PDB file of C-alpha atoms in Angstrom:
ATOM      1  CA  MET A 201     259.160 -11.008  65.920  1.00 51.00           C
ATOM      2  CA  SER A 202     257.993  -7.670  67.364  1.00 66.00           C
ATOM      3  CA  SER A 203     255.496  -5.395  65.642  1.00 74.00           C
ATOM      4  CA  VAL A 204     258.195  -2.736  65.224  1.00 76.00           C
ATOM      5  CA  ILE A 205     260.369  -5.129  63.217  1.00 77.00           C
ATOM      6  CA  LEU A 206     257.406  -6.193  61.086  1.00 83.00           C
ATOM      7  CA  ILE A 207     256.465  -2.583  60.368  1.00 86.00           C
ATOM      8  CA  ASN A 208     260.047  -1.753  59.428  1.00 85.00           C
ATOM      9  CA  LEU A 209     260.217  -4.800  57.153  1.00 87.00           C
ATOM     10  CA  LEU A 210     256.903  -3.896  55.472  1.00 90.00           C
ATOM     11  CA  ALA A 211     257.963  -0.273  54.977  1.00 90.00           C
ATOM     12  CA  GLN A 212     261.275  -1.384  53.485  1.00 90.00           C
ATOM     13  CA  THR A 213     259.441  -3.808  51.180  1.00 92.00           C
ATOM     14  CA  LEU A 214     257.105  -1.071  49.931  1.00 94.00           C
ATOM     15  CA  ARG A 215     259.967   1.338  49.291  1.00 93.00           C
ATOM     16  CA  ILE A 216     261.987  -1.251  47.364  1.00 92.00           C
ATOM     17  CA  ALA A 217     258.896  -2.424  45.445  1.00 95.00           C
ATOM     18  CA  THR A 218     257.973   1.054  44.229  1.00 96.00           C
ATOM     19  CA  PRO A 219     260.384   1.271  41.224  1.00 96.00           C
ATOM     20  CA  LEU A 220     259.335  -2.265  40.248  1.00 96.00           C
ATOM     21  CA  ILE A 221     255.650  -1.321  40.412  1.00 97.00           C
ATOM     22  CA  PHE A 222     256.087   1.688  38.113  1.00 98.00           C
ATOM     23  CA  ALA A 223     258.092  -0.302  35.563  1.00 97.00           C
ATOM     24  CA  ALA A 224     255.737  -3.303  35.750  1.00 97.00           C
ATOM     25  CA  LEU A 225     252.713  -1.084  35.100  1.00 97.00           C
ATOM     26  CA  GLY A 226     254.556   0.297  32.085  1.00 97.00           C
ATOM     27  CA  GLY A 227     255.219  -3.237  30.869  1.00 97.00           C
ATOM     28  CA  ILE A 228     251.537  -4.076  31.218  1.00 97.00           C
ATOM     29  CA  PHE A 229     250.422  -1.116  29.084  1.00 97.00           C
ATOM     30  CA  SER A 230     252.919  -2.007  26.387  1.00 96.00           C
ATOM     31  CA  GLU A 231     252.154  -5.716  26.295  1.00 95.00           C
ATOM     32  CA  LYS A 232     248.397  -5.217  26.556  1.00 96.00           C
ATOM     33  CA  SER A 233     248.660  -3.312  23.281  1.00 95.00           C
ATOM     34  CA  GLY A 234     250.712  -6.094  21.695  1.00 94.00           C
ATOM     35  CA  VAL A 235     254.287  -4.796  22.038  1.00 95.00           C
ATOM     36  CA  VAL A 236     256.832  -6.613  24.187  1.00 95.00           C
ATOM     37  CA  ASN A 237     259.027  -4.144  26.057  1.00 95.00           C
ATOM     38  CA  ILE A 238     262.295  -5.804  27.017  1.00 94.00           C
ATOM     39  CA  GLY A 239     263.764  -2.300  27.254  1.00 96.00           C
ATOM     40  CA  LEU A 240     262.278  -1.562  30.689  1.00 97.00           C
ATOM     41  CA  GLU A 241     265.722  -1.926  32.231  1.00 96.00           C
ATOM     42  CA  GLY A 242     267.276   0.681  29.962  1.00 96.00           C
ATOM     43  CA  MET A 243     264.339   3.039  30.407  1.00 97.00           C
ATOM     44  CA  MET A 244     264.746   2.795  34.172  1.00 97.00           C
ATOM     45  CA  VAL A 245     268.470   3.496  33.836  1.00 96.00           C
ATOM     46  CA  ILE A 246     267.956   6.606  31.754  1.00 96.00           C
ATOM     47  CA  GLY A 247     265.066   7.737  33.962  1.00 96.00           C
ATOM     48  CA  ALA A 248     267.210   7.352  37.078  1.00 94.00           C
ATOM     49  CA  PHE A 249     270.066   9.330  35.551  1.00 93.00           C
ATOM     50  CA  PHE A 250     268.024  12.222  34.183  1.00 94.00           C
ATOM     51  CA  ALA A 251     265.984  12.476  37.389  1.00 93.00           C
ATOM     52  CA  VAL A 252     269.196  13.137  39.288  1.00 91.00           C
ATOM     53  CA  TYR A 253     270.526  15.435  36.577  1.00 91.00           C
ATOM     54  CA  GLY A 254     267.300  17.443  36.463  1.00 91.00           C
ATOM     55  CA  SER A 255     267.282  17.777  40.242  1.00 89.00           C
ATOM     56  CA  TYR A 256     270.931  18.833  40.163  1.00 88.00           C
ATOM     57  CA  ARG A 257     270.486  21.438  37.435  1.00 88.00           C
ATOM     58  CA  THR A 258     267.290  23.020  38.762  1.00 88.00           C
ATOM     59  CA  GLY A 259     267.412  22.291  42.487  1.00 85.00           C
ATOM     60  CA  SER A 260     263.891  20.883  42.259  1.00 88.00           C
ATOM     61  CA  PRO A 261     263.233  17.148  42.688  1.00 90.00           C
ATOM     62  CA  VAL A 262     259.847  17.590  41.001  1.00 92.00           C
ATOM     63  CA  VAL A 263     261.555  18.897  37.869  1.00 93.00           C
ATOM     64  CA  GLY A 264     264.030  16.024  38.216  1.00 92.00           C
ATOM     65  CA  ILE A 265     261.146  13.571  38.181  1.00 94.00           C
ATOM     66  CA  LEU A 266     259.778  15.214  35.029  1.00 96.00           C
ATOM     67  CA  PHE A 267     263.226  14.883  33.420  1.00 96.00           C
ATOM     68  CA  GLY A 268     263.236  11.164  34.226  1.00 96.00           C
ATOM     69  CA  VAL A 269     259.695  10.617  32.936  1.00 97.00           C
ATOM     70  CA  ILE A 270     260.374  12.493  29.685  1.00 97.00           C
ATOM     71  CA  ALA A 271     263.669  10.648  29.130  1.00 97.00           C
ATOM     72  CA  GLY A 272     261.895   7.311  29.589  1.00 97.00           C
ATOM     73  CA  GLY A 273     259.137   8.433  27.237  1.00 97.00           C
ATOM     74  CA  VAL A 274     261.685   9.329  24.538  1.00 97.00           C
ATOM     75  CA  LEU A 275     263.158   5.826  24.729  1.00 97.00           C
ATOM     76  CA  GLY A 276     259.625   4.449  24.622  1.00 97.00           C
ATOM     77  CA  LEU A 277     259.047   6.447  21.424  1.00 97.00           C
ATOM     78  CA  ILE A 278     262.250   5.030  19.912  1.00 97.00           C
ATOM     79  CA  HIS A 279     261.164   1.498  20.803  1.00 97.00           C
ATOM     80  CA  ALA A 280     257.727   2.220  19.302  1.00 96.00           C
ATOM     81  CA  ILE A 281     259.205   3.475  16.033  1.00 96.00           C
ATOM     82  CA  LEU A 282     261.478   0.461  15.727  1.00 95.00           C
ATOM     83  CA  SER A 283     258.935  -2.193  16.696  1.00 94.00           C
ATOM     84  CA  ILE A 284     255.701  -0.712  15.290  1.00 93.00           C
ATOM     85  CA  HIS A 285     256.590   1.460  12.307  1.00 89.00           C
ATOM     86  CA  LEU A 286     259.713  -0.386  11.148  1.00 91.00           C
ATOM     87  CA  ARG A 287     258.429  -3.766  12.420  1.00 91.00           C
ATOM     88  CA  ALA A 288     261.812  -4.704  13.921  1.00 91.00           C
ATOM     89  CA  ASP A 289     262.085  -7.683  16.247  1.00 92.00           C
ATOM     90  CA  GLN A 290     260.760  -6.341  19.547  1.00 94.00           C
ATOM     91  CA  VAL A 291     263.137  -8.335  21.730  1.00 94.00           C
ATOM     92  CA  ILE A 292     266.172  -7.132  19.775  1.00 94.00           C
ATOM     93  CA  SER A 293     264.893  -3.557  19.842  1.00 95.00           C
ATOM     94  CA  GLY A 294     264.429  -3.696  23.619  1.00 95.00           C
ATOM     95  CA  THR A 295     267.847  -5.271  24.101  1.00 95.00           C
ATOM     96  CA  ALA A 296     269.441  -2.547  21.987  1.00 96.00           C
ATOM     97  CA  ILE A 297     267.747   0.100  24.128  1.00 96.00           C
ATOM     98  CA  ASN A 298     269.112  -1.547  27.273  1.00 96.00           C
ATOM     99  CA  LEU A 299     272.662  -1.518  25.911  1.00 96.00           C
ATOM    100  CA  PHE A 300     272.349   2.028  24.557  1.00 95.00           C
ATOM    101  CA  SER A 301     270.899   3.439  27.793  1.00 95.00           C
ATOM    102  CA  THR A 302     273.599   1.934  29.984  1.00 93.00           C
ATOM    103  CA  ALA A 303     276.354   3.241  27.711  1.00 94.00           C
ATOM    104  CA  LEU A 304     274.734   6.684  27.394  1.00 94.00           C
ATOM    105  CA  ALA A 305     274.345   7.072  31.162  1.00 92.00           C
ATOM    106  CA  SER A 306     277.975   6.033  31.694  1.00 89.00           C
ATOM    107  CA  PHE A 307     279.130   8.624  29.150  1.00 91.00           C
ATOM    108  CA  LEU A 308     276.953  11.385  30.596  1.00 90.00           C
ATOM    109  CA  ILE A 309     278.273  10.755  34.109  1.00 87.00           C
ATOM    110  CA  TYR A 310     281.719  11.812  32.900  1.00 86.00           C
ATOM    111  CA  LYS A 311     280.259  14.632  30.836  1.00 85.00           C
ATOM    112  CA  PHE A 312     278.093  16.195  33.544  1.00 85.00           C
ATOM    113  CA  PHE A 313     279.523  14.959  36.851  1.00 81.00           C
ATOM    114  CA  GLY A 314     283.185  14.335  36.130  1.00 75.00           C
ATOM    115  CA  GLY A 315     282.748  10.572  36.466  1.00 67.00           C
ATOM    116  CA  LYS A 316     281.503  10.743  40.055  1.00 69.00           C
ATOM    117  CA  GLY A 317     277.790  10.485  39.395  1.00 68.00           C
ATOM    118  CA  GLY A 318     275.047  12.441  41.077  1.00 67.00           C
ATOM    119  CA  GLN A 319     275.896  12.190  44.757  1.00 63.00           C
ATOM    120  CA  THR A 320     273.605  12.738  47.716  1.00 57.00           C
ATOM    121  CA  ASP A 321     275.006  16.170  48.569  1.00 61.00           C
ATOM    122  CA  ILE A 322     274.064  17.682  45.174  1.00 64.00           C
ATOM    123  CA  VAL A 323     270.635  16.077  44.819  1.00 71.00           C
ATOM    124  CA  THR A 324     267.704  17.879  46.374  1.00 68.00           C
ATOM    125  CA  GLY A 325     265.491  15.436  48.248  1.00 69.00           C
ATOM    126  CA  LEU A 326     261.734  15.326  47.883  1.00 75.00           C
ATOM    127  CA  SER A 327     260.329  16.361  51.255  1.00 78.00           C
ATOM    128  CA  TYR A 328     257.850  13.994  52.844  1.00 81.00           C
ATOM    129  CA  ASN A 329     255.849  15.704  55.555  1.00 78.00           C
ATOM    130  CA  ILE A 330     252.682  14.166  56.935  1.00 80.00           C
ATOM    131  CA  PRO A 331     250.448  15.579  59.697  1.00 78.00           C
ATOM    132  CA  ASP A 332     251.262  14.577  63.270  1.00 76.00           C
ATOM    133  CA  THR A 333     247.690  13.327  63.667  1.00 82.00           C
ATOM    134  CA  ILE A 334     248.448  10.607  61.106  1.00 80.00           C
ATOM    135  CA  LYS A 335     251.863   9.846  62.586  1.00 77.00           C
ATOM    136  CA  ASN A 336     250.271   9.310  66.000  1.00 80.00           C
ATOM    137  CA  ILE A 337     247.900   6.597  64.732  1.00 84.00           C
ATOM    138  CA  PRO A 338     249.101   3.280  66.223  1.00 81.00           C
ATOM    139  CA  ILE A 339     250.900   0.975  63.750  1.00 79.00           C
ATOM    140  CA  PHE A 340     249.468   2.717  60.652  1.00 81.00           C
ATOM    141  CA  GLY A 341     251.134   6.005  61.545  1.00 84.00           C
ATOM    142  CA  ASP A 342     254.459   4.284  62.151  1.00 85.00           C
ATOM    143  CA  LEU A 343     254.243   2.655  58.724  1.00 87.00           C
ATOM    144  CA  ILE A 344     253.187   5.786  56.824  1.00 89.00           C
ATOM    145  CA  SER A 345     255.951   7.866  58.416  1.00 86.00           C
ATOM    146  CA  GLN A 346     258.593   5.556  56.901  1.00 86.00           C
ATOM    147  CA  LEU A 347     257.304   5.774  53.325  1.00 88.00           C
ATOM    148  CA  ASN A 348     257.644   8.509  50.696  1.00 89.00           C
ATOM    149  CA  TRP A 349     255.500  10.104  48.018  1.00 91.00           C
ATOM    150  CA  PHE A 350     256.721   7.656  45.382  1.00 94.00           C
ATOM    151  CA  VAL A 351     255.221   4.738  47.313  1.00 95.00           C
ATOM    152  CA  ILE A 352     251.859   6.464  47.634  1.00 94.00           C
ATOM    153  CA  LEU A 353     251.871   7.436  43.946  1.00 96.00           C
ATOM    154  CA  ALA A 354     252.719   3.860  42.927  1.00 97.00           C
ATOM    155  CA  ILE A 355     249.774   2.451  44.901  1.00 96.00           C
ATOM    156  CA  ILE A 356     247.433   5.063  43.403  1.00 97.00           C
ATOM    157  CA  LEU A 357     248.634   4.263  39.875  1.00 97.00           C
ATOM    158  CA  VAL A 358     247.914   0.559  40.396  1.00 98.00           C
ATOM    159  CA  PHE A 359     244.239   1.391  40.958  1.00 97.00           C
ATOM    160  CA  VAL A 360     244.213   3.988  38.153  1.00 98.00           C
ATOM    161  CA  SER A 361     245.840   1.574  35.684  1.00 97.00           C
ATOM    162  CA  ASN A 362     243.413  -1.205  36.538  1.00 97.00           C
ATOM    163  CA  TYR A 363     240.470   1.177  36.077  1.00 98.00           C
ATOM    164  CA  VAL A 364     241.780   2.521  32.752  1.00 97.00           C
ATOM    165  CA  ILE A 365     242.531  -0.914  31.290  1.00 97.00           C
ATOM    166  CA  TYR A 366     239.354  -2.698  32.383  1.00 96.00           C
ATOM    167  CA  LYS A 367     236.721   0.010  32.927  1.00 96.00           C
ATOM    168  CA  THR A 368     237.165   2.596  30.173  1.00 97.00           C
ATOM    169  CA  PRO A 369     236.685   2.697  26.380  1.00 96.00           C
ATOM    170  CA  LEU A 370     240.405   3.490  26.027  1.00 96.00           C
ATOM    171  CA  GLY A 371     241.279   0.332  27.945  1.00 96.00           C
ATOM    172  CA  LEU A 372     238.959  -1.692  25.722  1.00 96.00           C
ATOM    173  CA  ARG A 373     240.745  -0.361  22.650  1.00 96.00           C
ATOM    174  CA  ILE A 374     244.140  -1.149  24.172  1.00 96.00           C
ATOM    175  CA  ARG A 375     243.108  -4.731  24.911  1.00 96.00           C
ATOM    176  CA  ALA A 376     241.516  -5.081  21.478  1.00 95.00           C
ATOM    177  CA  VAL A 377     244.673  -4.151  19.574  1.00 96.00           C
ATOM    178  CA  GLY A 378     246.671  -6.498  21.798  1.00 94.00           C
ATOM    179  CA  GLU A 379     244.351  -9.451  21.312  1.00 94.00           C
ATOM    180  CA  HIS A 380     242.894  -9.098  17.803  1.00 93.00           C
ATOM    181  CA  PRO A 381     244.457  -6.147  15.979  1.00 94.00           C
ATOM    182  CA  LYS A 382     242.841  -6.958  12.627  1.00 93.00           C
ATOM    183  CA  ALA A 383     239.379  -7.069  14.163  1.00 92.00           C
ATOM    184  CA  ALA A 384     240.078  -3.821  16.010  1.00 93.00           C
ATOM    185  CA  ASP A 385     241.244  -2.209  12.768  1.00 92.00           C
ATOM    186  CA  THR A 386     238.036  -3.153  10.964  1.00 91.00           C
ATOM    187  CA  LEU A 387     236.095  -1.408  13.753  1.00 91.00           C
ATOM    188  CA  GLY A 388     237.955   1.828  13.132  1.00 92.00           C
ATOM    189  CA  ILE A 389     240.464   1.575  15.971  1.00 93.00           C
ATOM    190  CA  SER A 390     243.923   2.760  14.949  1.00 94.00           C
ATOM    191  CA  VAL A 391     246.226  -0.100  15.943  1.00 95.00           C
ATOM    192  CA  TYR A 392     249.337   1.983  15.334  1.00 95.00           C
ATOM    193  CA  LYS A 393     248.143   4.942  17.414  1.00 95.00           C
ATOM    194  CA  MET A 394     247.095   2.732  20.317  1.00 96.00           C
ATOM    195  CA  ARG A 395     250.416   0.889  20.315  1.00 96.00           C
ATOM    196  CA  TYR A 396     252.437   4.083  20.046  1.00 97.00           C
ATOM    197  CA  LEU A 397     250.500   5.561  22.961  1.00 97.00           C
ATOM    198  CA  CYS A 398     250.969   2.507  25.167  1.00 97.00           C
ATOM    199  CA  VAL A 399     254.679   2.052  24.439  1.00 97.00           C
ATOM    200  CA  ILE A 400     255.361   5.719  25.189  1.00 97.00           C
ATOM    201  CA  ILE A 401     253.350   5.414  28.422  1.00 97.00           C
ATOM    202  CA  SER A 402     255.394   2.312  29.185  1.00 97.00           C
ATOM    203  CA  GLY A 403     258.631   4.266  28.774  1.00 97.00           C
ATOM    204  CA  MET A 404     257.354   7.137  30.911  1.00 98.00           C
ATOM    205  CA  LEU A 405     256.336   4.799  33.734  1.00 98.00           C
ATOM    206  CA  ALA A 406     259.669   2.977  33.554  1.00 97.00           C
ATOM    207  CA  GLY A 407     261.416   6.357  33.664  1.00 97.00           C
ATOM    208  CA  LEU A 408     259.330   7.215  36.714  1.00 97.00           C
ATOM    209  CA  GLY A 409     260.465   3.927  38.238  1.00 96.00           C
ATOM    210  CA  GLY A 410     264.074   4.954  37.650  1.00 95.00           C
ATOM    211  CA  ALA A 411     263.381   8.336  39.258  1.00 94.00           C
ATOM    212  CA  ALA A 412     261.813   6.592  42.252  1.00 94.00           C
ATOM    213  CA  LEU A 413     265.024   4.603  42.613  1.00 92.00           C
ATOM    214  CA  SER A 414     267.512   7.448  42.242  1.00 90.00           C
ATOM    215  CA  LEU A 415     265.569  10.177  44.068  1.00 89.00           C
ATOM    216  CA  GLY A 416     263.333   8.171  46.379  1.00 87.00           C
ATOM    217  CA  ILE A 417     265.670   5.529  47.775  1.00 83.00           C
ATOM    218  CA  THR A 418     269.321   6.518  47.422  1.00 78.00           C
ATOM    219  CA  PRO A 419     269.283   9.524  46.450  1.00 77.00           C
ATOM    220  CA  LEU A 420     272.071   9.508  43.856  1.00 82.00           C
ATOM    221  CA  TYR A 421     272.910   7.975  40.520  1.00 87.00           C
ATOM    222  CA  ARG A 422     275.749   5.538  40.041  1.00 86.00           C
ATOM    223  CA  GLU A 423     276.516   2.970  37.406  1.00 86.00           C
ATOM    224  CA  GLY A 424     274.774  -0.364  37.926  1.00 86.00           C
ATOM    225  CA  MET A 425     272.293   0.943  40.483  1.00 89.00           C
ATOM    226  CA  VAL A 426     269.265  -0.355  38.537  1.00 92.00           C
ATOM    227  CA  ALA A 427     270.838  -3.836  38.833  1.00 86.00           C
ATOM    228  CA  GLY A 428     268.326  -5.801  36.764  1.00 89.00           C
ATOM    229  CA  ARG A 429     265.202  -4.266  38.285  1.00 93.00           C
ATOM    230  CA  GLY A 430     263.763  -3.742  34.815  1.00 94.00           C
ATOM    231  CA  PHE A 431     263.957  -7.472  34.173  1.00 93.00           C
ATOM    232  CA  ILE A 432     262.454  -8.208  37.586  1.00 91.00           C
ATOM    233  CA  ALA A 433     259.605  -5.827  36.693  1.00 94.00           C
ATOM    234  CA  LEU A 434     259.120  -7.750  33.447  1.00 93.00           C
ATOM    235  CA  ALA A 435     258.985 -10.940  35.502  1.00 89.00           C
ATOM    236  CA  ALA A 436     256.374  -9.275  37.739  1.00 92.00           C
ATOM    237  CA  VAL A 437     254.248  -8.590  34.635  1.00 93.00           C
ATOM    238  CA  ILE A 438     254.304 -12.281  33.706  1.00 89.00           C
ATOM    239  CA  PHE A 439     253.925 -13.511  37.274  1.00 87.00           C
ATOM    240  CA  GLY A 440     251.020 -11.105  37.760  1.00 89.00           C
ATOM    241  CA  ASN A 441     249.291 -12.424  34.613  1.00 89.00           C
ATOM    242  CA  TRP A 442     249.505  -9.061  32.825  1.00 93.00           C
ATOM    243  CA  LYS A 443     247.196  -7.426  35.395  1.00 94.00           C
ATOM    244  CA  PRO A 444     247.991  -4.340  37.522  1.00 96.00           C
ATOM    245  CA  PHE A 445     247.057  -5.884  40.861  1.00 95.00           C
ATOM    246  CA  GLY A 446     248.848  -9.103  39.990  1.00 92.00           C
ATOM    247  CA  ALA A 447     252.001  -7.206  39.041  1.00 94.00           C
ATOM    248  CA  PHE A 448     251.685  -5.194  42.262  1.00 96.00           C
ATOM    249  CA  GLY A 449     251.622  -8.369  44.330  1.00 92.00           C
ATOM    250  CA  ALA A 450     254.522  -9.863  42.382  1.00 90.00           C
ATOM    251  CA  SER A 451     256.570  -6.685  42.870  1.00 93.00           C
ATOM    252  CA  LEU A 452     255.942  -6.879  46.612  1.00 92.00           C
ATOM    253  CA  LEU A 453     257.082 -10.507  46.649  1.00 87.00           C
ATOM    254  CA  PHE A 454     260.324  -9.751  44.830  1.00 86.00           C
ATOM    255  CA  ALA A 455     260.916  -6.622  46.929  1.00 89.00           C
ATOM    256  CA  PHE A 456     260.398  -8.646  50.093  1.00 87.00           C
ATOM    257  CA  GLY A 457     263.403 -10.716  49.066  1.00 80.00           C
ATOM    258  CA  SER A 458     265.567  -7.575  48.953  1.00 79.00           C
ATOM    259  CA  ALA A 459     264.080  -6.211  52.180  1.00 81.00           C
ATOM    260  CA  PHE A 460     264.670  -9.509  53.937  1.00 77.00           C
ATOM    261  CA  ASN A 461     268.223  -9.432  52.591  1.00 73.00           C
ATOM    262  CA  ILE A 462     268.823  -6.124  54.415  1.00 70.00           C
ATOM    263  CA  PHE A 463     266.982  -7.315  57.517  1.00 72.00           C
ATOM    264  CA  ALA A 464     268.708 -10.710  57.700  1.00 68.00           C
ATOM    265  CA  GLN A 465     272.196  -9.225  57.536  1.00 63.00           C
ATOM    266  CA  GLY A 466     271.521  -7.615  60.897  1.00 63.00           C
ATOM    267  CA  LEU A 467     270.706 -10.951  62.544  1.00 63.00           C
ATOM    268  CA  SER A 468     274.341 -12.044  62.833  1.00 62.00           C
ATOM    269  CA  TRP A 469     273.795 -15.232  60.853  1.00 63.00           C
ATOM    270  CA  ASN A 470     277.108 -16.713  59.758  1.00 63.00           C
ATOM    271  CA  LEU A 471     276.365 -16.700  56.046  1.00 66.00           C
ATOM    272  CA  PRO A 472     278.253 -15.043  53.182  1.00 70.00           C
ATOM    273  CA  THR A 473     276.748 -11.759  52.031  1.00 68.00           C
ATOM    274  CA  GLU A 474     276.337 -13.250  48.534  1.00 72.00           C
ATOM    275  CA  VAL A 475     273.690 -15.595  49.955  1.00 73.00           C
ATOM    276  CA  TYR A 476     271.574 -12.612  50.960  1.00 70.00           C
ATOM    277  CA  ASP A 477     272.199 -10.766  47.696  1.00 73.00           C
ATOM    278  CA  VAL A 478     270.867 -13.655  45.614  1.00 79.00           C
ATOM    279  CA  ILE A 479     267.521 -13.896  47.478  1.00 74.00           C
ATOM    280  CA  PRO A 480     265.427 -11.483  45.290  1.00 73.00           C
ATOM    281  CA  TYR A 481     266.772 -12.984  42.045  1.00 76.00           C
ATOM    282  CA  LEU A 482     266.211 -16.507  43.346  1.00 80.00           C
ATOM    283  CA  LEU A 483     262.605 -15.632  44.169  1.00 74.00           C
ATOM    284  CA  THR A 484     262.201 -14.249  40.643  1.00 73.00           C
ATOM    285  CA  MET A 485     263.492 -17.445  39.022  1.00 78.00           C
ATOM    286  CA  ILE A 486     261.363 -19.685  41.247  1.00 78.00           C
ATOM    287  CA  ALA A 487     258.259 -17.625  40.480  1.00 72.00           C
ATOM    288  CA  LEU A 488     258.868 -17.712  36.731  1.00 70.00           C
ATOM    289  CA  ALA A 489     259.724 -21.409  36.761  1.00 74.00           C
ATOM    290  CA  GLY A 490     256.457 -22.157  38.510  1.00 67.00           C
ATOM    291  CA  PHE A 491     254.155 -19.838  36.585  1.00 62.00           C
ATOM    292  CA  VAL A 492     255.460 -19.466  33.038  1.00 58.00           C
ATOM    293  CA  GLY A 493     253.116 -21.497  30.863  1.00 59.00           C
ATOM    294  CA  LYS A 494     250.312 -21.185  33.409  1.00 64.00           C
ATOM    295  CA  THR A 495     249.663 -17.519  32.683  1.00 69.00           C
ATOM    296  CA  THR A 496     248.157 -16.174  29.475  1.00 76.00           C
ATOM    297  CA  GLY A 497     249.431 -13.026  27.839  1.00 81.00           C
ATOM    298  CA  PRO A 498     247.795 -10.973  25.080  1.00 88.00           C
ATOM    299  CA  LEU A 499     247.431 -13.064  21.924  1.00 88.00           C
ATOM    300  CA  ALA A 500     249.108 -10.548  19.622  1.00 87.00           C
ATOM    301  CA  SER A 501     251.903  -9.630  22.021  1.00 87.00           C
ATOM    302  CA  GLY A 502     255.231  -9.511  20.214  1.00 86.00           C
ATOM    303  CA  LYS A 503     253.674  -9.691  16.743  1.00 87.00           C
ATOM    304  CA  PRO A 504     254.165  -6.646  14.481  1.00 87.00           C
ATOM    305  CA  TYR A 505     250.964  -5.521  12.768  1.00 85.00           C
ATOM    306  CA  ASP A 506     250.913  -4.916   9.035  1.00 78.00           C
ATOM    307  CA  LYS A 507     247.786  -3.068   8.017  1.00 76.00           C
ATOM    308  CA  GLY A 508     248.084  -4.229   4.419  1.00 64.00           C
ATOM    309  CA  SER A 509     248.520  -7.931   5.162  1.00 62.00           C
ATOM    310  CA  ARG A 510     245.758 -10.542   4.989  1.00 58.00           C
TER     311      ARG A 510
END
């Protein structure tokens, strides 16, 4: 296999992995604080839609991205209210958000776009211009020239998230309320505030993942375009042992399945297209089957905290 093919495959993998990385980082923040966020899928859906809508209304993809991030954050706030303040079952709350987001996006397509969705010709693309000196670097320049700003931002956020969670007082508080909320409460740490903060951040990152999908890859919004990526991101959180770098690696593995799907279809192998389509989901199931039970999540994850209980 030539170096050109390998570079193209790696670039495709990074582009496909980017929405997963954003959503997985969001899942980590939420679960590190003790709240399971099954609603990543719905937050990506709503982020993808409003990113396109914001770009369409303003002509600015940057404003579109902000629309997507804010929309995801609003859903994160709703999930936080339901699961933290009202102490609803977190899985049911996340599932409800997934169903609501899909239905809302479908309704708004007809409301704002006449049922056609945000197509490529009405969405302003985010320009990606890098200096020729970088493009001319052998191999590295060829790879960088095929990426976009979302990919670079995702890689930066992996390092930032790891630093925040493991190297800062804020990260220590987040981990404390996710492991031993009662002990954290006795030390003066507000469990509710920390969980609200992390779940909202989770929604914003998932919304950013949706924006990376609809503005960075397509660019358009259509029904079903998220196609279970939120659940794959949740699998990346588990597979990556609730750590940013682990989730990053897991996202790359799952994205490689999709990239190889695209690459393999050009090899003239006499296989049904459904065989290629199932590759990323098959990798996800194999990974979870092999690692669930061998990874350790936060002790208080999924358990509502009642300040008055003993």
